Short mmCIF file of C-alpha atoms and ligand atoms in Angstrom, two decimals:
data_model
loop_
_atom_site.label_atom_id
_atom_site.label_comp_id
_atom_site.label_asym_id
_atom_site.label_seq_id
_atom_site.Cartn_x
_atom_site.Cartn_y
_atom_site.Cartn_z
CA UNK A 1 8.50 -7.80 -12.63
CA UNK A 2 5.70 -10.37 -13.24
CA UNK A 3 2.10 -9.77 -12.17
CA UNK A 4 1.41 -9.51 -8.27
CA UNK A 5 -1.28 -11.53 -6.98
CA UNK A 6 -2.42 -11.95 -2.81
CA UNK A 7 -0.34 -15.37 -3.61
CA UNK A 8 2.36 -13.90 -4.71
CA UNK A 9 2.49 -11.60 -1.52
CA UNK A 10 2.19 -14.55 0.51
CA UNK A 11 5.08 -16.70 -1.39
CA UNK A 12 7.34 -13.47 -0.92
CA UNK A 13 6.86 -13.49 3.12
CA UNK A 14 7.41 -17.52 2.89
CA UNK A 15 10.61 -16.34 0.99
CA UNK A 16 11.59 -13.90 3.29
CA UNK A 17 11.56 -11.42 0.47
CA UNK A 18 10.47 -7.83 1.55
CA UNK A 19 7.51 -6.15 -0.36
CA UNK A 20 7.43 -2.59 -0.85
CA UNK A 21 4.08 -0.83 -1.08
CA UNK A 22 3.49 2.90 -1.80
CA UNK A 23 0.63 4.92 -1.97
CA UNK A 24 -0.48 6.69 -5.41
CA UNK A 25 -3.68 8.68 -6.42
CA UNK A 26 -3.40 8.93 -10.39
CA UNK A 27 -2.22 6.95 -13.06
CA UNK A 28 1.18 8.64 -14.00
CA UNK A 29 2.66 7.96 -10.27
CA UNK A 30 1.19 4.44 -10.28
CA UNK A 31 3.20 3.84 -13.50
CA UNK A 32 6.38 5.24 -12.51
CA UNK A 33 6.19 3.37 -9.14
CA UNK A 34 5.24 0.37 -10.51
CA UNK A 35 8.01 0.53 -12.92
CA UNK A 36 10.31 1.39 -10.19
CA UNK A 37 9.65 -2.16 -8.56
CA UNK A 38 6.78 -1.38 -5.96
CA UNK A 39 4.64 -4.59 -5.54
CA UNK A 40 1.61 -2.80 -4.62
CA UNK A 41 -0.06 1.01 -4.82
CA UNK A 42 -2.18 1.74 -2.25
CA UNK A 43 -4.93 4.41 -3.03
CA UNK A 44 -4.91 5.63 0.65
CA UNK A 45 -7.51 7.78 2.08
CA UNK A 46 -4.61 9.72 2.93
CA UNK A 47 -5.60 11.53 0.08
CA UNK A 48 -8.14 13.67 1.96
CA UNK A 49 -4.55 15.00 3.74
CA UNK A 50 -2.29 15.34 0.80
CA UNK A 51 -4.61 15.98 -2.21
CA UNK A 52 -7.40 17.43 -0.35
CA UNK A 53 -5.77 19.58 2.38
CA UNK A 54 -7.79 18.32 5.21
CA UNK A 55 -6.55 17.75 8.85
CA UNK A 56 -7.96 14.10 8.60
CA UNK A 57 -8.98 11.28 6.62
CA UNK A 58 -12.50 11.72 7.63
CA UNK A 59 -14.46 13.51 5.12
CA UNK A 60 -12.87 11.30 1.87
CA UNK A 61 -16.07 9.54 0.16
CA UNK A 62 -16.78 6.22 -1.59
CA UNK A 63 -16.96 8.23 -5.07
CA UNK A 64 -13.97 10.01 -4.58
CA UNK A 65 -11.95 6.68 -3.66
CA UNK A 66 -13.45 5.13 -6.70
CA UNK A 67 -12.13 7.90 -8.90
CA UNK A 68 -8.61 7.65 -8.07
CA UNK A 69 -8.87 4.14 -8.03
CA UNK A 70 -9.97 4.17 -11.59
CA UNK A 71 -7.00 6.93 -12.16
CA UNK A 72 -4.74 4.30 -10.43
CA UNK A 73 -5.56 1.20 -11.99
CA UNK A 74 -5.25 2.63 -15.28
CA UNK A 75 -1.41 3.14 -14.83
CA UNK A 76 -0.58 -0.59 -13.37
CA UNK A 77 -0.60 -3.47 -15.02
CA UNK A 78 1.61 -5.76 -12.51
CA UNK A 79 1.17 -4.18 -9.17
CA UNK A 80 -1.71 -5.21 -6.84
CA UNK A 81 -3.84 -2.49 -6.53
CA UNK A 82 -5.49 -1.58 -3.16
CA UNK A 83 -7.90 1.02 -2.22
CA UNK A 84 -9.11 2.17 1.23
CA UNK A 85 -12.70 1.71 2.22
CA UNK A 86 -13.02 5.20 3.79
CA UNK A 87 -14.84 6.19 6.93
CA UNK A 88 -18.35 5.09 8.15
CA UNK A 89 -18.17 2.95 4.51
CA UNK A 90 -18.37 -0.56 6.36
CA UNK A 91 -20.29 -0.03 9.15
CA UNK A 92 -22.24 -2.84 8.58
CA UNK A 93 -21.31 -6.23 6.37
CA UNK A 94 -24.14 -5.07 3.57
CA UNK A 95 -22.93 -1.31 3.32
CA UNK A 96 -19.28 -2.77 3.24
CA UNK A 97 -20.06 -5.32 0.28
CA UNK A 98 -21.84 -2.58 -1.64
CA UNK A 99 -19.24 -0.14 -1.15
CA UNK A 100 -16.32 -2.60 -2.00
CA UNK A 101 -17.87 -3.38 -4.98
CA UNK A 102 -17.70 -0.13 -5.96
CA UNK A 103 -14.12 0.01 -5.54
CA UNK A 104 -13.48 -3.48 -7.08
CA UNK A 105 -15.37 -1.92 -10.22
CA UNK A 106 -13.29 0.86 -10.37
CA UNK A 107 -10.01 -1.48 -10.76
CA UNK A 108 -8.86 -2.59 -6.90
CA UNK A 109 -7.58 -5.99 -6.73
CA UNK A 110 -8.20 -5.77 -2.97
CA UNK A 111 -9.76 -3.42 -0.52
CA UNK A 112 -8.55 -2.17 2.89
CA UNK A 113 -10.33 -1.26 6.06
CA UNK A 114 -9.38 -0.04 9.60
CA UNK A 115 -10.52 -2.11 12.66
CA UNK A 116 -10.23 -4.90 14.49
CA UNK A 117 -12.00 -8.09 15.98
CA UNK A 118 -15.23 -5.94 15.27
CA UNK A 119 -14.66 -6.47 11.50
CA UNK A 120 -14.91 -10.12 11.39
CA UNK A 121 -17.98 -11.16 9.97
CA UNK A 122 -17.70 -8.09 7.55
CA UNK A 123 -14.50 -9.45 6.02
CA UNK A 124 -15.93 -13.06 6.16
CA UNK A 125 -18.75 -11.75 4.09
CA UNK A 126 -16.57 -9.77 1.56
CA UNK A 127 -14.03 -12.80 0.90
CA UNK A 128 -16.83 -15.02 0.27
CA UNK A 129 -18.18 -12.85 -2.31
CA UNK A 130 -14.78 -12.42 -4.09
CA UNK A 131 -13.31 -8.83 -2.57
CA UNK A 132 -9.89 -9.88 -1.22
CA UNK A 133 -9.24 -7.35 2.40
CA UNK A 134 -6.45 -5.83 3.88
CA UNK A 135 -6.61 -5.67 7.53
CA UNK A 136 -5.26 -1.97 9.23
CA UNK A 137 -4.29 -2.04 12.84
CA UNK A 138 -2.30 0.20 15.15
CA UNK A 139 -2.70 3.87 14.59
CA UNK A 140 -6.08 3.87 12.05
CA UNK A 141 -6.38 7.44 11.03
CA UNK A 142 -10.26 7.00 10.81
CA UNK A 143 -10.15 6.58 14.77
CA UNK A 144 -7.91 9.66 15.18
CA UNK A 145 -10.30 11.71 17.40
CA UNK A 146 -10.65 8.56 19.51
CA UNK A 147 -7.17 8.43 20.13
CA UNK A 148 -6.74 12.18 20.52
CA UNK A 149 -4.47 12.69 17.75
CA UNK A 150 -2.02 10.80 15.37
CA UNK A 151 -0.29 8.71 18.26
CA UNK A 152 1.83 5.91 18.80
CA UNK A 153 -0.30 2.61 19.40
CA UNK A 154 0.47 -0.36 21.71
CA UNK A 155 2.83 1.15 23.79
CA UNK A 156 1.57 -0.53 27.10
CA UNK A 157 0.73 -3.78 27.76
CA UNK A 158 -3.09 -4.11 27.50
CA UNK A 159 -2.72 -2.37 24.11
CA UNK A 160 -0.50 -4.44 22.42
CA UNK A 161 -1.99 -7.52 23.87
CA UNK A 162 -5.27 -6.08 22.19
CA UNK A 163 -3.60 -5.58 19.11
CA UNK A 164 -2.14 -8.76 19.09
CA UNK A 165 -5.60 -10.44 19.64
CA UNK A 166 -6.92 -8.21 16.85
CA UNK A 167 -4.21 -9.41 14.23
CA UNK A 168 -5.15 -12.80 14.69
CA UNK A 169 -9.32 -12.56 14.79
CA UNK A 170 -8.92 -10.59 11.24
CA UNK A 171 -6.71 -13.31 10.26
CA UNK A 172 -9.02 -15.87 11.02
CA UNK A 173 -11.75 -14.01 9.74
CA UNK A 174 -9.95 -14.25 6.15
CA UNK A 175 -7.66 -11.05 5.74
CA UNK A 176 -4.79 -11.45 3.30
CA UNK A 177 -2.39 -9.06 3.82
CA UNK A 178 -2.09 -6.61 7.39
CA UNK A 179 -1.10 -2.74 7.31
CA UNK A 180 0.38 -2.13 11.35
CA UNK A 181 0.70 1.60 11.42
CA UNK A 182 2.53 3.15 14.59
CA UNK A 183 3.28 0.63 16.88
CA UNK A 184 6.70 -0.32 18.85
CA UNK A 185 8.95 -2.59 16.71
CA UNK A 186 8.98 -5.59 19.12
CA UNK A 187 5.37 -5.46 18.88
CA UNK A 188 5.09 -5.79 15.10
CA UNK A 189 7.73 -8.39 14.97
CA UNK A 190 5.83 -10.45 16.96
CA UNK A 191 2.55 -10.00 15.24
CA UNK A 192 4.59 -10.53 11.79
CA UNK A 193 5.73 -13.80 13.20
CA UNK A 194 2.67 -14.87 14.72
CA UNK A 195 0.76 -14.68 11.33
CA UNK A 196 0.88 -16.52 8.30
CA UNK A 197 -0.07 -13.74 6.27
CA UNK A 198 2.24 -10.93 5.31
CA UNK A 199 2.19 -7.69 7.61
CA UNK A 200 3.22 -4.65 6.00
CA UNK A 201 4.49 -1.91 8.35
CA UNK A 202 4.73 2.18 8.69
CA UNK A 203 6.15 3.48 11.56
CA UNK A 204 6.42 -0.25 12.97
CA UNK A 205 9.77 -0.64 12.62
CA UNK A 206 12.48 -3.08 10.45
CA UNK A 207 10.57 -6.43 11.14
CA UNK A 208 7.71 -6.38 9.34
CA UNK A 209 7.25 -8.45 5.86
CA UNK A 210 7.04 -5.20 4.37
CA UNK A 211 6.52 -1.66 4.34
CA UNK A 212 4.08 1.11 3.06
CA UNK A 213 4.60 5.03 2.65
CA UNK A 214 2.60 7.74 1.59
CA UNK A 215 4.53 8.97 -1.61
CA UNK A 216 4.45 12.60 -0.91
CA UNK A 217 6.67 11.88 2.43
CA UNK A 218 8.76 9.47 0.11
CA UNK A 219 9.55 12.28 -1.94
CA UNK A 220 10.06 14.84 0.74
CA UNK A 221 6.61 16.75 -0.39
CA UNK A 222 6.06 17.47 3.03
CA UNK A 223 4.80 21.33 4.63
CA UNK A 224 5.17 21.85 8.21
CA UNK A 225 5.63 18.37 10.21
CA UNK A 226 7.44 15.29 9.31
CA UNK A 227 6.88 12.35 11.16
CA UNK A 228 9.57 10.34 12.43
CA UNK A 229 8.66 7.08 10.26
CA UNK A 230 9.62 8.63 6.88
CA UNK A 231 12.17 9.32 4.46
CA UNK A 232 13.21 11.65 1.36
CA UNK A 233 14.26 9.24 -1.35
CA UNK A 234 14.33 11.98 -3.88
CA UNK A 235 17.28 13.64 -1.46
CA UNK A 236 19.73 11.52 -3.04
CA UNK A 237 18.18 10.65 -6.19
CA UNK A 238 17.37 12.90 -9.48
CA UNK A 239 14.06 11.48 -10.35
CA UNK A 240 11.05 10.16 -9.14
CA UNK A 241 11.39 6.79 -10.35
CA UNK A 242 14.78 6.46 -9.21
CA UNK A 243 13.78 7.89 -5.48
CA UNK A 244 11.08 4.79 -5.57
CA UNK A 245 13.57 2.30 -6.80
CA UNK A 246 15.83 3.46 -3.75
CA UNK A 247 12.75 2.61 -1.32
CA UNK A 248 12.17 -0.58 -2.97
CA UNK A 249 15.93 -1.90 -3.03
CA UNK A 250 16.33 -0.28 0.79
CA UNK A 251 13.23 -2.01 1.93
CA UNK A 252 14.89 -5.38 0.17
CA UNK A 253 17.80 -5.16 1.66
CA UNK A 254 16.28 -4.27 5.21
CA UNK A 255 18.02 -0.92 5.28
CA UNK A 256 14.80 1.12 5.52
CA UNK A 257 13.47 1.19 8.02
CA UNK A 258 16.52 2.17 10.02
CA UNK A 259 16.61 2.66 14.00
CA UNK A 260 16.13 6.33 13.48
CA UNK A 261 12.44 5.77 11.57
CA UNK A 262 11.25 3.28 14.18
CA UNK A 263 9.77 3.19 17.71
CA UNK A 264 10.93 0.85 20.59
O1 KIV I 1 -4.51 5.95 3.78
C1 KIV I 1 -3.33 5.79 3.73
O2 KIV I 1 -2.47 5.98 2.86
C2 KIV I 1 -2.93 4.52 4.72
C3 KIV I 1 -1.33 4.06 4.55
C4 KIV I 1 -0.95 5.24 5.78
C5 KIV I 1 -1.00 3.18 4.93
O3 KIV I 1 -3.77 3.74 5.15
#
């Protein structure tokens, strides 16, 4: 696999090649996932839940994100490294630039932030200063208490229209990638067709330009509640690398996610 850049991801969308992204939080998994063919590795603030055992992502700090970003970046030579700006670390443009700089210095190639059109000025500032930005719409976990739980978003017409409008505003502001989480498949399809940049889905059906999974979900390392949109790729494979190769392959061939992993 040649080095994955934002330009390469855009070309993949244009050539209708699906993008496979997965979270990792350390060098070993990042290296194995890259060798398995993952195009992008996300240091998600999901680490607050899957590593730290918290009930949400809200307690994660910029220093913790920087530590895990540094670890992941050590393991990656080809994949695009995307790091989450955690809760309240981008509540104004100056703060966003300072914290994004910390993550970029730790080895990120792009930062991800959650929210709609209100982030436009911040995104413009970041991109002007050399920081590629990934947006995140739909179920944005940092707003879990506003939503009243980890719930499907965009089900009613007003909500769907708002998400579409936000996606267009974020693209106009300069994002180069968009994660859409837990929205009905037809809405995700419409947004993927509407935008020129690649749209990566999680719980957003089969018609986005790529998929992202939390690594613990992809490897069946879940206790208790297992979200509908996940799949344990280790169940039918005998190593972590083979499991993630199967994930990349099923995404590329449009076999994952299936209807059983999607919302309509
Ligand atoms: O934090 C994370 O892992 C994420 C993914 C669920 C997209 O944002």
